[in-house]
Amino acid sequence: MEATSLPAALELAAGGGAGLSPEKRAVLGASLLLLQRDYRFERVWFWGCIQGVRGAYYIAEGLGPDRAAPRSRLYSLNCVEWSLLPPATKEMVEQAEQLKGRFQGDPSFVYEYTERSAEDAERLFEDGKEPVIKEEIRLVATIEQIDRAVGIIPRGAFVKTPLGSVHENRNFEGLSLTEAKKLSSYFHFTEPVNLKNKTLLEKADLDPSTDFLDSLEHDIPKGSWTVQLEKGGTVVVLRSLLWLGLTFYHVPMTKQYGYVYFGTGEKNLDLPFML
């Protein structure tokens, strides 16, 4: 969610009970603006908070002119001092997927692989690498996983230019209440997968400038999203059951939307048995 409208945005997404104390909101509001100035980001988003056993990671994302370009991610343990995280790689994500349990809250904490095949152990030995992973790397990979799986935007909020860059749509005035209650009105803000598999006939009704992402209606498993009306029916809230703690809000007929994550950074592997 936008750093400039953080207090109001947190109020709209606070229906699930998670949030920040007034002190933390005040500190974040000031430090995120300084972060934007120091790193020369065009925009700064407050991504959320991953709660560890001994502390919490507060996450921010810095964006450039092309909104689809890789984002710079930073974390803080106190909402004041920020550290830049390295870019996520496929190897990092694969390593983090092998880890189970809560985060510790210490970036230098080292995990050992408890389960690894003989081939993986031999490959690590040949590369001269220890079969361990730092919590900072797990943090990078977890943020990437959550963004890919449940980072979403309303349809029409962004446009894709003929050159391939993605920008905010200045003509976007929000979804109607009827459209805002449909999963098909929301897109994953990441590289599309299902869109590439659509036939030419299915693509004929799509607007290439706005329908260039995958919608939520075909997410697997089906039923992994809840759609609710809150604040007297004035706010539409989507919550992910796959990554518990991810909340998206949109005020119909306005430009107000965003998502935030407050959780433990653990995927809900029991979801198929809950549906």
PDB file of C-alpha atoms in Angstrom:
ATOM      1  CA  MET A   1       0.000   0.000   0.000  1.00  0.00           C
ATOM      2  CA  GLU A   2       1.107   3.579  -0.681  1.00  0.00           C
ATOM      3  CA  ALA A   3       3.380   5.066   1.962  1.00  0.00           C
ATOM      4  CA  THR A   4       1.769   8.507   1.553  1.00  0.00           C
ATOM      5  CA  SER A   5      -1.689   7.224   2.540  1.00  0.00           C
ATOM      6  CA  LEU A   6      -0.536   4.662   5.117  1.00  0.00           C
ATOM      7  CA  PRO A   7      -2.752   5.549   8.148  1.00  0.00           C
ATOM      8  CA  ALA A   8      -6.005   5.586   6.149  1.00  0.00           C
ATOM      9  CA  ALA A   9      -5.032   2.467   4.181  1.00  0.00           C
ATOM     10  CA  LEU A  10      -4.228   0.502   7.345  1.00  0.00           C
ATOM     11  CA  GLU A  11      -7.629   1.443   8.788  1.00  0.00           C
ATOM     12  CA  LEU A  12      -9.385   0.101   5.679  1.00  0.00           C
ATOM     13  CA  ALA A  13      -7.458  -3.199   5.810  1.00  0.00           C
ATOM     14  CA  ALA A  14      -7.674  -3.682   9.570  1.00  0.00           C
ATOM     15  CA  GLY A  15     -10.919  -5.711   9.607  1.00  0.00           C
ATOM     16  CA  GLY A  16      -9.000  -8.942  10.190  1.00  0.00           C
ATOM     17  CA  GLY A  17      -7.596  -7.644  13.473  1.00  0.00           C
ATOM     18  CA  ALA A  18      -3.947  -7.222  12.375  1.00  0.00           C
ATOM     19  CA  GLY A  19      -2.296  -3.842  12.168  1.00  0.00           C
ATOM     20  CA  LEU A  20       0.226  -1.459  13.662  1.00  0.00           C
ATOM     21  CA  SER A  21       0.231   0.541  16.877  1.00  0.00           C
ATOM     22  CA  PRO A  22      -0.219   4.336  16.588  1.00  0.00           C
ATOM     23  CA  GLU A  23       3.463   4.758  17.466  1.00  0.00           C
ATOM     24  CA  LYS A  24       4.599   2.410  14.699  1.00  0.00           C
ATOM     25  CA  ARG A  25       2.308   4.138  12.173  1.00  0.00           C
ATOM     26  CA  ALA A  26       3.760   7.534  13.031  1.00  0.00           C
ATOM     27  CA  VAL A  27       7.357   6.298  12.794  1.00  0.00           C
ATOM     28  CA  LEU A  28       6.714   4.444   9.525  1.00  0.00           C
ATOM     29  CA  GLY A  29       4.984   7.441   7.965  1.00  0.00           C
ATOM     30  CA  ALA A  30       8.106   9.543   8.486  1.00  0.00           C
ATOM     31  CA  SER A  31      10.782   6.928   7.759  1.00  0.00           C
ATOM     32  CA  LEU A  32       9.212   5.720   4.489  1.00  0.00           C
ATOM     33  CA  LEU A  33       9.239   9.253   3.077  1.00  0.00           C
ATOM     34  CA  LEU A  34      12.926   9.571   4.021  1.00  0.00           C
ATOM     35  CA  LEU A  35      13.532   6.174   2.428  1.00  0.00           C
ATOM     36  CA  GLN A  36      11.955   7.375  -0.823  1.00  0.00           C
ATOM     37  CA  ARG A  37      14.155  10.464  -0.810  1.00  0.00           C
ATOM     38  CA  ASP A  38      17.418   8.701   0.073  1.00  0.00           C
ATOM     39  CA  TYR A  39      17.053   5.887  -2.485  1.00  0.00           C
ATOM     40  CA  ARG A  40      15.377   8.122  -5.087  1.00  0.00           C
ATOM     41  CA  PHE A  41      12.419   5.821  -5.582  1.00  0.00           C
ATOM     42  CA  GLU A  42       9.473   7.140  -7.569  1.00  0.00           C
ATOM     43  CA  ARG A  43       7.070   5.437  -5.165  1.00  0.00           C
ATOM     44  CA  VAL A  44       7.386   3.506  -1.921  1.00  0.00           C
ATOM     45  CA  TRP A  45       4.910   0.829  -0.829  1.00  0.00           C
ATOM     46  CA  PHE A  46       4.604  -0.503   2.685  1.00  0.00           C
ATOM     47  CA  TRP A  47       4.460  -4.250   2.014  1.00  0.00           C
ATOM     48  CA  GLY A  48       3.716  -5.494   5.512  1.00  0.00           C
ATOM     49  CA  CYS A  49       5.208  -7.306   8.462  1.00  0.00           C
ATOM     50  CA  ILE A  50       6.512 -10.842   8.986  1.00  0.00           C
ATOM     51  CA  GLN A  51       6.360 -11.767  12.645  1.00  0.00           C
ATOM     52  CA  GLY A  52       9.223 -13.862  14.004  1.00  0.00           C
ATOM     53  CA  VAL A  53       9.728 -15.592  17.334  1.00  0.00           C
ATOM     54  CA  ARG A  54      12.077 -12.924  18.715  1.00  0.00           C
ATOM     55  CA  GLY A  55      11.190  -9.941  16.537  1.00  0.00           C
ATOM     56  CA  ALA A  56       9.390  -8.696  13.452  1.00  0.00           C
ATOM     57  CA  TYR A  57      10.503  -7.684   9.960  1.00  0.00           C
ATOM     58  CA  TYR A  58       8.835  -4.584   8.516  1.00  0.00           C
ATOM     59  CA  ILE A  59       9.016  -4.640   4.723  1.00  0.00           C
ATOM     60  CA  ALA A  60       8.945  -1.805   2.171  1.00  0.00           C
ATOM     61  CA  GLU A  61       9.181  -1.883  -1.617  1.00  0.00           C
ATOM     62  CA  GLY A  62      10.633   0.835  -3.829  1.00  0.00           C
ATOM     63  CA  LEU A  63       9.310   1.310  -7.365  1.00  0.00           C
ATOM     64  CA  GLY A  64      10.673   3.006 -10.448  1.00  0.00           C
ATOM     65  CA  PRO A  65       8.878   4.433 -13.516  1.00  0.00           C
ATOM     66  CA  ASP A  66       8.082   0.944 -14.898  1.00  0.00           C
ATOM     67  CA  ARG A  67       5.796  -0.656 -12.316  1.00  0.00           C
ATOM     68  CA  ALA A  68       6.335  -4.150 -13.751  1.00  0.00           C
ATOM     69  CA  ALA A  69      10.112  -3.946 -13.323  1.00  0.00           C
ATOM     70  CA  PRO A  70      11.699  -5.802 -10.373  1.00  0.00           C
ATOM     71  CA  ARG A  71      11.104  -3.882  -7.154  1.00  0.00           C
ATOM     72  CA  SER A  72      13.735  -2.966  -4.591  1.00  0.00           C
ATOM     73  CA  ARG A  73      12.880  -4.542  -1.245  1.00  0.00           C
ATOM     74  CA  LEU A  74      14.024  -3.325   2.156  1.00  0.00           C
ATOM     75  CA  TYR A  75      13.460  -4.500   5.704  1.00  0.00           C
ATOM     76  CA  SER A  76      13.624  -2.895   9.126  1.00  0.00           C
ATOM     77  CA  LEU A  77      13.562  -4.292  12.642  1.00  0.00           C
ATOM     78  CA  ASN A  78      12.510  -1.002  14.248  1.00  0.00           C
ATOM     79  CA  CYS A  79      10.722   0.938  11.439  1.00  0.00           C
ATOM     80  CA  VAL A  80      13.559   3.488  11.415  1.00  0.00           C
ATOM     81  CA  GLU A  81      16.734   1.891  10.031  1.00  0.00           C
ATOM     82  CA  TRP A  82      16.294   0.121   6.690  1.00  0.00           C
ATOM     83  CA  SER A  83      18.479  -2.476   4.971  1.00  0.00           C
ATOM     84  CA  LEU A  84      18.324  -3.296   1.271  1.00  0.00           C
ATOM     85  CA  LEU A  85      17.610  -6.940   0.449  1.00  0.00           C
ATOM     86  CA  PRO A  86      19.317  -8.721  -2.470  1.00  0.00           C
ATOM     87  CA  PRO A  87      17.168  -9.566  -5.524  1.00  0.00           C
ATOM     88  CA  ALA A  88      15.315 -12.876  -5.259  1.00  0.00           C
ATOM     89  CA  THR A  89      16.567 -15.734  -7.441  1.00  0.00           C
ATOM     90  CA  LYS A  90      15.046 -19.084  -8.367  1.00  0.00           C
ATOM     91  CA  GLU A  91      17.677 -20.838  -6.258  1.00  0.00           C
ATOM     92  CA  MET A  92      16.763 -18.749  -3.182  1.00  0.00           C
ATOM     93  CA  VAL A  93      13.080 -19.631  -3.534  1.00  0.00           C
ATOM     94  CA  GLU A  94      13.867 -23.347  -3.923  1.00  0.00           C
ATOM     95  CA  GLN A  95      16.070 -23.266  -0.823  1.00  0.00           C
ATOM     96  CA  ALA A  96      13.459 -21.434   1.254  1.00  0.00           C
ATOM     97  CA  GLU A  97      10.710 -23.880   0.255  1.00  0.00           C
ATOM     98  CA  GLN A  98      12.622 -26.620   2.092  1.00  0.00           C
ATOM     99  CA  LEU A  99      12.430 -24.736   5.399  1.00  0.00           C
ATOM    100  CA  LYS A 100       9.548 -25.169   7.815  1.00  0.00           C
ATOM    101  CA  GLY A 101       8.541 -23.327  10.964  1.00  0.00           C
ATOM    102  CA  ARG A 102       8.545 -19.741  12.176  1.00  0.00           C
ATOM    103  CA  PHE A 103      11.028 -17.003  11.386  1.00  0.00           C
ATOM    104  CA  GLN A 104      13.357 -16.160  14.268  1.00  0.00           C
ATOM    105  CA  GLY A 105      13.475 -12.403  13.769  1.00  0.00           C
ATOM    106  CA  ASP A 106      17.273 -12.368  13.404  1.00  0.00           C
ATOM    107  CA  PRO A 107      18.613 -11.764   9.832  1.00  0.00           C
ATOM    108  CA  SER A 108      21.918 -13.507  10.650  1.00  0.00           C
ATOM    109  CA  PHE A 109      20.258 -16.659  12.001  1.00  0.00           C
ATOM    110  CA  VAL A 110      21.408 -19.746  10.054  1.00  0.00           C
ATOM    111  CA  TYR A 111      19.172 -22.687   9.141  1.00  0.00           C
ATOM    112  CA  GLU A 112      20.510 -26.122   8.303  1.00  0.00           C
ATOM    113  CA  TYR A 113      18.785 -28.245   5.672  1.00  0.00           C
ATOM    114  CA  THR A 114      17.205 -31.080   7.616  1.00  0.00           C
ATOM    115  CA  GLU A 115      15.923 -32.818   4.496  1.00  0.00           C
ATOM    116  CA  ARG A 116      18.031 -32.958   1.383  1.00  0.00           C
ATOM    117  CA  SER A 117      18.675 -35.602  -1.220  1.00  0.00           C
ATOM    118  CA  ALA A 118      22.048 -37.220  -1.780  1.00  0.00           C
ATOM    119  CA  GLU A 119      22.316 -35.412  -5.137  1.00  0.00           C
ATOM    120  CA  ASP A 120      21.763 -32.008  -3.514  1.00  0.00           C
ATOM    121  CA  ALA A 121      24.296 -32.739  -0.770  1.00  0.00           C
ATOM    122  CA  GLU A 122      26.874 -33.868  -3.333  1.00  0.00           C
ATOM    123  CA  ARG A 123      26.269 -30.788  -5.490  1.00  0.00           C
ATOM    124  CA  LEU A 124      26.689 -28.464  -2.496  1.00  0.00           C
ATOM    125  CA  PHE A 125      29.905 -30.261  -1.531  1.00  0.00           C
ATOM    126  CA  GLU A 126      31.307 -29.953  -5.063  1.00  0.00           C
ATOM    127  CA  ASP A 127      30.436 -26.235  -5.181  1.00  0.00           C
ATOM    128  CA  GLY A 128      32.181 -25.714  -1.873  1.00  0.00           C
ATOM    129  CA  LYS A 129      28.964 -24.457  -0.216  1.00  0.00           C
ATOM    130  CA  GLU A 130      27.722 -25.253   3.252  1.00  0.00           C
ATOM    131  CA  PRO A 131      24.255 -26.867   3.415  1.00  0.00           C
ATOM    132  CA  VAL A 132      22.868 -23.851   5.303  1.00  0.00           C
ATOM    133  CA  ILE A 133      20.741 -20.779   4.524  1.00  0.00           C
ATOM    134  CA  LYS A 134      20.591 -17.422   6.310  1.00  0.00           C
ATOM    135  CA  GLU A 135      17.275 -16.057   7.500  1.00  0.00           C
ATOM    136  CA  GLU A 136      17.831 -12.943   5.384  1.00  0.00           C
ATOM    137  CA  ILE A 137      17.779 -15.129   2.245  1.00  0.00           C
ATOM    138  CA  ARG A 138      14.661 -16.910   3.489  1.00  0.00           C
ATOM    139  CA  LEU A 139      13.055 -13.494   4.005  1.00  0.00           C
ATOM    140  CA  VAL A 140      13.836 -12.440   0.410  1.00  0.00           C
ATOM    141  CA  ALA A 141      12.414 -15.692  -0.974  1.00  0.00           C
ATOM    142  CA  THR A 142       9.257 -15.566   1.168  1.00  0.00           C
ATOM    143  CA  ILE A 143       8.425 -12.002   0.096  1.00  0.00           C
ATOM    144  CA  GLU A 144       8.914 -13.050  -3.531  1.00  0.00           C
ATOM    145  CA  GLN A 145       6.650 -16.096  -3.072  1.00  0.00           C
ATOM    146  CA  ILE A 146       3.883 -14.030  -1.475  1.00  0.00           C
ATOM    147  CA  ASP A 147       4.078 -11.303  -4.121  1.00  0.00           C
ATOM    148  CA  ARG A 148       3.880 -13.860  -6.928  1.00  0.00           C
ATOM    149  CA  ALA A 149       1.007 -15.812  -5.390  1.00  0.00           C
ATOM    150  CA  VAL A 150      -1.219 -13.146  -3.842  1.00  0.00           C
ATOM    151  CA  GLY A 151       0.060  -9.659  -4.759  1.00  0.00           C
ATOM    152  CA  ILE A 152      -2.967  -8.229  -6.609  1.00  0.00           C
ATOM    153  CA  ILE A 153      -4.367  -5.056  -8.239  1.00  0.00           C
ATOM    154  CA  PRO A 154      -7.822  -4.078  -9.579  1.00  0.00           C
ATOM    155  CA  ARG A 155      -8.502  -4.414 -13.301  1.00  0.00           C
ATOM    156  CA  GLY A 156      -7.650  -1.202 -15.136  1.00  0.00           C
ATOM    157  CA  ALA A 157      -5.428   0.263 -12.412  1.00  0.00           C
ATOM    158  CA  PHE A 158      -2.348  -0.172 -14.638  1.00  0.00           C
ATOM    159  CA  VAL A 159      -1.859   0.027 -18.393  1.00  0.00           C
ATOM    160  CA  LYS A 160       0.737  -1.597 -20.601  1.00  0.00           C
ATOM    161  CA  THR A 161       2.297   0.566 -23.304  1.00  0.00           C
ATOM    162  CA  PRO A 162       3.146  -0.716 -26.810  1.00  0.00           C
ATOM    163  CA  LEU A 163       6.801  -0.719 -25.726  1.00  0.00           C
ATOM    164  CA  GLY A 164       6.027  -3.177 -22.920  1.00  0.00           C
ATOM    165  CA  SER A 165       6.413  -0.923 -19.877  1.00  0.00           C
ATOM    166  CA  VAL A 166       3.630  -0.739 -17.279  1.00  0.00           C
ATOM    167  CA  HIS A 167       2.374   2.504 -15.756  1.00  0.00           C
ATOM    168  CA  GLU A 168      -0.422   3.634 -13.475  1.00  0.00           C
ATOM    169  CA  ASN A 169      -3.635   4.376 -15.351  1.00  0.00           C
ATOM    170  CA  ARG A 170      -4.491   8.025 -14.744  1.00  0.00           C
ATOM    171  CA  ASN A 171      -8.028   7.407 -16.032  1.00  0.00           C
ATOM    172  CA  PHE A 172      -8.713   4.695 -13.458  1.00  0.00           C
ATOM    173  CA  GLU A 173     -11.528   5.855 -11.183  1.00  0.00           C
ATOM    174  CA  GLY A 174     -12.158   2.588  -9.371  1.00  0.00           C
ATOM    175  CA  LEU A 175     -14.363  -0.440  -9.984  1.00  0.00           C
ATOM    176  CA  SER A 176     -18.125  -0.296  -9.636  1.00  0.00           C
ATOM    177  CA  LEU A 177     -19.537  -2.074  -6.569  1.00  0.00           C
ATOM    178  CA  THR A 178     -20.896  -4.879  -8.772  1.00  0.00           C
ATOM    179  CA  GLU A 179     -17.537  -5.436 -10.476  1.00  0.00           C
ATOM    180  CA  ALA A 180     -15.592  -5.043  -7.236  1.00  0.00           C
ATOM    181  CA  LYS A 181     -17.322  -8.119  -5.781  1.00  0.00           C
ATOM    182  CA  LYS A 182     -16.084 -10.375  -8.625  1.00  0.00           C
ATOM    183  CA  LEU A 183     -12.747 -12.214  -8.470  1.00  0.00           C
ATOM    184  CA  SER A 184     -12.383 -11.722 -12.227  1.00  0.00           C
ATOM    185  CA  SER A 185     -11.968  -7.975 -11.587  1.00  0.00           C
ATOM    186  CA  TYR A 186      -8.610  -8.493  -9.862  1.00  0.00           C
ATOM    187  CA  PHE A 187      -5.264  -9.449 -11.388  1.00  0.00           C
ATOM    188  CA  HIS A 188      -2.029 -10.939 -10.093  1.00  0.00           C
ATOM    189  CA  PHE A 189       0.594  -8.208 -10.354  1.00  0.00           C
ATOM    190  CA  THR A 190       3.284 -10.538 -11.666  1.00  0.00           C
ATOM    191  CA  GLU A 191       4.349 -12.233 -14.907  1.00  0.00           C
ATOM    192  CA  PRO A 192       1.208 -13.904 -16.391  1.00  0.00           C
ATOM    193  CA  VAL A 193       1.045 -17.677 -16.772  1.00  0.00           C
ATOM    194  CA  ASN A 194      -2.548 -18.580 -17.661  1.00  0.00           C
ATOM    195  CA  LEU A 195      -2.874 -15.712 -20.141  1.00  0.00           C
ATOM    196  CA  LYS A 196      -0.283 -17.319 -22.430  1.00  0.00           C
ATOM    197  CA  ASN A 197      -2.387 -20.493 -22.609  1.00  0.00           C
ATOM    198  CA  LYS A 198      -5.570 -18.736 -23.746  1.00  0.00           C
ATOM    199  CA  THR A 199      -6.787 -19.341 -27.303  1.00  0.00           C
ATOM    200  CA  LEU A 200      -7.041 -16.546 -29.873  1.00  0.00           C
ATOM    201  CA  LEU A 201     -10.824 -16.657 -29.507  1.00  0.00           C
ATOM    202  CA  GLU A 202     -10.560 -16.095 -25.746  1.00  0.00           C
ATOM    203  CA  LYS A 203      -8.084 -13.254 -26.248  1.00  0.00           C
ATOM    204  CA  ALA A 204     -10.368 -11.536 -28.788  1.00  0.00           C
ATOM    205  CA  ASP A 205     -12.487  -9.971 -26.017  1.00  0.00           C
ATOM    206  CA  LEU A 206      -9.489  -8.781 -23.994  1.00  0.00           C
ATOM    207  CA  ASP A 207      -8.038  -5.291 -24.078  1.00  0.00           C
ATOM    208  CA  PRO A 208      -4.245  -5.780 -24.422  1.00  0.00           C
ATOM    209  CA  SER A 209      -3.539  -2.504 -22.616  1.00  0.00           C
ATOM    210  CA  THR A 210      -5.396  -3.502 -19.421  1.00  0.00           C
ATOM    211  CA  ASP A 211      -5.936  -7.291 -19.609  1.00  0.00           C
ATOM    212  CA  PHE A 212      -2.258  -8.276 -19.693  1.00  0.00           C
ATOM    213  CA  LEU A 213      -2.225 -10.155 -16.371  1.00  0.00           C
ATOM    214  CA  ASP A 214      -3.820 -13.309 -14.896  1.00  0.00           C
ATOM    215  CA  SER A 215      -7.121 -12.854 -13.061  1.00  0.00           C
ATOM    216  CA  LEU A 216      -7.905 -14.423  -9.686  1.00  0.00           C
ATOM    217  CA  GLU A 217     -10.946 -16.413 -10.869  1.00  0.00           C
ATOM    218  CA  HIS A 218      -8.827 -19.380 -12.020  1.00  0.00           C
ATOM    219  CA  ASP A 219      -6.582 -19.579  -8.950  1.00  0.00           C
ATOM    220  CA  ILE A 220      -5.848 -23.071  -7.657  1.00  0.00           C
ATOM    221  CA  PRO A 221      -7.157 -24.336  -5.305  1.00  0.00           C
ATOM    222  CA  LYS A 222     -10.559 -22.851  -6.039  1.00  0.00           C
ATOM    223  CA  GLY A 223     -11.875 -21.050  -3.000  1.00  0.00           C
ATOM    224  CA  SER A 224      -8.503 -19.727  -1.839  1.00  0.00           C
ATOM    225  CA  TRP A 225      -9.893 -16.155  -1.701  1.00  0.00           C
ATOM    226  CA  THR A 226     -12.654 -14.643   0.417  1.00  0.00           C
ATOM    227  CA  VAL A 227     -14.495 -11.517  -0.771  1.00  0.00           C
ATOM    228  CA  GLN A 228     -16.262  -9.414   1.863  1.00  0.00           C
ATOM    229  CA  LEU A 229     -17.932  -6.019   2.170  1.00  0.00           C
ATOM    230  CA  GLU A 230     -16.831  -4.009   5.205  1.00  0.00           C
ATOM    231  CA  LYS A 231     -17.269  -0.521   6.669  1.00  0.00           C
ATOM    232  CA  GLY A 232     -21.009  -0.597   5.987  1.00  0.00           C
ATOM    233  CA  GLY A 233     -20.586  -1.974   2.472  1.00  0.00           C
ATOM    234  CA  THR A 234     -18.258   0.824   1.346  1.00  0.00           C
ATOM    235  CA  VAL A 235     -15.043  -1.219   1.193  1.00  0.00           C
ATOM    236  CA  VAL A 236     -14.424  -4.505  -0.635  1.00  0.00           C
ATOM    237  CA  VAL A 237     -11.858  -6.686   1.140  1.00  0.00           C
ATOM    238  CA  LEU A 238     -10.161  -9.776  -0.282  1.00  0.00           C
ATOM    239  CA  ARG A 239      -8.253 -12.140   1.985  1.00  0.00           C
ATOM    240  CA  SER A 240      -6.010 -14.999   0.958  1.00  0.00           C
ATOM    241  CA  LEU A 241      -6.491 -18.377   2.615  1.00  0.00           C
ATOM    242  CA  LEU A 242      -3.274 -19.654   0.998  1.00  0.00           C
ATOM    243  CA  TRP A 243      -1.056 -17.035   2.635  1.00  0.00           C
ATOM    244  CA  LEU A 244      -2.948 -16.192   5.798  1.00  0.00           C
ATOM    245  CA  GLY A 245      -2.435 -12.542   6.687  1.00  0.00           C
ATOM    246  CA  LEU A 246      -2.623 -11.090   3.159  1.00  0.00           C
ATOM    247  CA  THR A 247      -5.413  -8.491   2.949  1.00  0.00           C
ATOM    248  CA  PHE A 248      -6.375  -6.458  -0.124  1.00  0.00           C
ATOM    249  CA  TYR A 249      -8.829  -3.559   0.037  1.00  0.00           C
ATOM    250  CA  HIS A 250     -10.564  -1.409  -2.567  1.00  0.00           C
ATOM    251  CA  VAL A 251     -13.033   1.426  -2.141  1.00  0.00           C
ATOM    252  CA  PRO A 252     -15.377   1.166  -5.178  1.00  0.00           C
ATOM    253  CA  MET A 253     -15.593   4.217  -7.457  1.00  0.00           C
ATOM    254  CA  THR A 254     -12.329   5.614  -6.040  1.00  0.00           C
ATOM    255  CA  LYS A 255      -8.614   5.144  -6.664  1.00  0.00           C
ATOM    256  CA  GLN A 256      -8.096   3.752  -3.160  1.00  0.00           C
ATOM    257  CA  TYR A 257      -6.728   0.205  -3.191  1.00  0.00           C
ATOM    258  CA  GLY A 258      -3.767  -1.756  -1.890  1.00  0.00           C
ATOM    259  CA  TYR A 259      -2.671  -4.856  -0.070  1.00  0.00           C
ATOM    260  CA  VAL A 260      -0.694  -5.556   3.070  1.00  0.00           C
ATOM    261  CA  TYR A 261       0.630  -8.686   4.749  1.00  0.00           C
ATOM    262  CA  PHE A 262       0.679  -9.315   8.497  1.00  0.00           C
ATOM    263  CA  GLY A 263       1.619 -12.913   9.206  1.00  0.00           C
ATOM    264  CA  THR A 264       4.285 -15.446  10.083  1.00  0.00           C
ATOM    265  CA  GLY A 265       5.549 -15.957   6.525  1.00  0.00           C
ATOM    266  CA  GLU A 266       4.272 -19.547   6.426  1.00  0.00           C
ATOM    267  CA  LYS A 267       2.183 -20.944   3.593  1.00  0.00           C
ATOM    268  CA  ASN A 268      -1.102 -22.584   4.573  1.00  0.00           C
ATOM    269  CA  LEU A 269      -0.401 -26.116   3.350  1.00  0.00           C
ATOM    270  CA  ASP A 270      -3.635 -27.368   4.945  1.00  0.00           C
ATOM    271  CA  LEU A 271      -5.836 -25.280   2.621  1.00  0.00           C
ATOM    272  CA  PRO A 272      -6.931 -28.188   0.344  1.00  0.00           C
ATOM    273  CA  PHE A 273      -8.312 -29.971   3.421  1.00  0.00           C
ATOM    274  CA  MET A 274     -10.130 -26.857   4.625  1.00  0.00           C
ATOM    275  CA  LEU A 275     -12.136 -26.262   1.435  1.00  0.00           C
TER     276      LEU A 275
END
